[in-house]
């Protein structure tokens, strides 16, 4: 009998050991599976990582409070749960401003005496460049991805977009085929080069999946491209985080370099800056450049932002109504009900070419109901150096949105927001004078109809330029274009000269037209696209008359 008991005990020990081995093997398999699919849950993991103090307070409160409750210590359990809840709520309310203040402390901004002259222009707004690209893309198996600005070697800004597989099926079997470059004059250049791991490709073939494998607990920015020795290289600056009690603070973590063969280099900021392949190239993350502007309002302290507002500068939303921007950036972003106000797709910072290289540019306005240009903030797009220009007191430089208002007032007969759109007031510095350069296009953003230069130092002085050559001549110092004096700064204002009817200057399609009467055109000579446009404009006009 004893022998039988010994044998049974031995069997139970073996089964127990086997169970532990199976448990460990199962755990290893589960961990491998989690690792395998982890890029798919990167967003959730980053939310936990950045806000881990909040989740730690919740976890400690639930686990410790629950344990004490189960063993009968109910009063201590209640205290712990209440303390954990208070800590979690306090974190939610204070984490964002504390993180901003600590990020501001990491910025060493230097004041400059004058704004650096722009050495070129970004002639095409984002929306127009994207439309040009869509009109040019003629391969049904490929589609263009997001456009990114890139400083070219000719003193201007190109728009570059990847040529991604089109559709689910192609994303599994085809690769990214290089990029499309939209030049300032609207011409398109294809750079064909197959990427083993590219944008728009499915699952592990996608470059984003591989980037998360290289560095998981960082935020990767949008990929853009440079050409080095005939090879396209993808650049992906990324944002990492450091702990500074009690929050995680963002910082420039480095730059990933994506090669067509799938190789990925991970460069530190210092290595990327000194790398000869990327001399003078854009490297600093756009998201961090924007954050510089967002935290600028705290430069005189947190409480000043909520009380005295002394020397407080905020970044306005381009195209938003005065009611939104006069709230100091604290209101929800909305364009309101005015059809004349279109919130721009491409918000600041703008990438501009200067003598010091490409710069991220932000134009700050005073807190409240003033719309002047209060601070010009520059972030060197290569090394992240921050500088700012403070206009002389009383200079009353026109702000970015008021520049748009003057541009609209130059053409009071245009149906703004219906068949005429004003896009992206980019800064142009000419002879130490700031101009807001904006593009007039049609509702389909099919091309550039006119370019207007609003003199920020002279209320109501607007120069109208008809072509790309005129714009370049103006930037180079020539006296070109038609300068008018605008009376009033609102969309309903009147021009000092009679407003002219827009002419046919939009590439490929007709430009935005004014509401003034014109001689009827011969519809028999129109293309199908022109007929559709005329019918659409007629329908919009009838609708507007019904509303009136």
Short mmCIF file of C-alpha atoms in Angstrom, two decimals, residues 33-50 208-220 238-241 256 266:
data_model
loop_
_atom_site.label_atom_id
_atom_site.label_comp_id
_atom_site.label_asym_id
_atom_site.label_seq_id
_atom_site.Cartn_x
_atom_site.Cartn_y
_atom_site.Cartn_z
CA UNK A 33 2.63 36.70 -30.03
CA UNK A 34 2.26 40.01 -28.18
CA UNK A 35 5.66 41.09 -29.50
CA UNK A 36 4.69 39.95 -33.00
CA UNK A 37 1.55 42.11 -33.16
CA UNK A 38 2.74 44.91 -30.86
CA UNK A 39 3.07 47.54 -33.66
CA UNK A 40 -0.68 47.24 -34.21
CA UNK A 41 -1.24 48.45 -30.62
CA UNK A 42 1.45 51.13 -30.65
CA UNK A 43 -1.02 53.96 -30.05
CA UNK A 44 -2.47 52.30 -26.93
CA UNK A 45 0.99 51.42 -25.64
CA UNK A 46 2.19 55.01 -26.10
CA UNK A 47 -0.84 56.36 -24.24
CA UNK A 48 0.01 54.06 -21.32
CA UNK A 49 3.70 54.94 -21.51
CA UNK A 50 3.27 58.72 -21.59
CA UNK A 208 5.86 52.12 -40.08
CA UNK A 209 5.78 48.54 -38.75
CA UNK A 210 9.54 48.24 -39.13
CA UNK A 211 10.13 51.64 -37.52
CA UNK A 212 8.15 50.58 -34.45
CA UNK A 213 10.29 47.45 -34.29
CA UNK A 214 13.44 49.62 -34.24
CA UNK A 215 12.15 51.98 -31.53
CA UNK A 216 8.81 51.27 -29.93
CA UNK A 217 8.26 53.89 -27.22
CA UNK A 218 8.63 56.95 -29.45
CA UNK A 219 6.38 58.92 -31.79
CA UNK A 220 7.50 58.67 -35.41
CA UNK A 238 11.01 60.90 -34.04
CA UNK A 239 9.97 62.26 -30.67
CA UNK A 240 11.09 60.45 -27.53
CA UNK A 241 10.17 61.16 -23.89
CA UNK A 256 15.45 57.15 -38.76
CA UNK A 266 18.88 55.06 -36.24
#
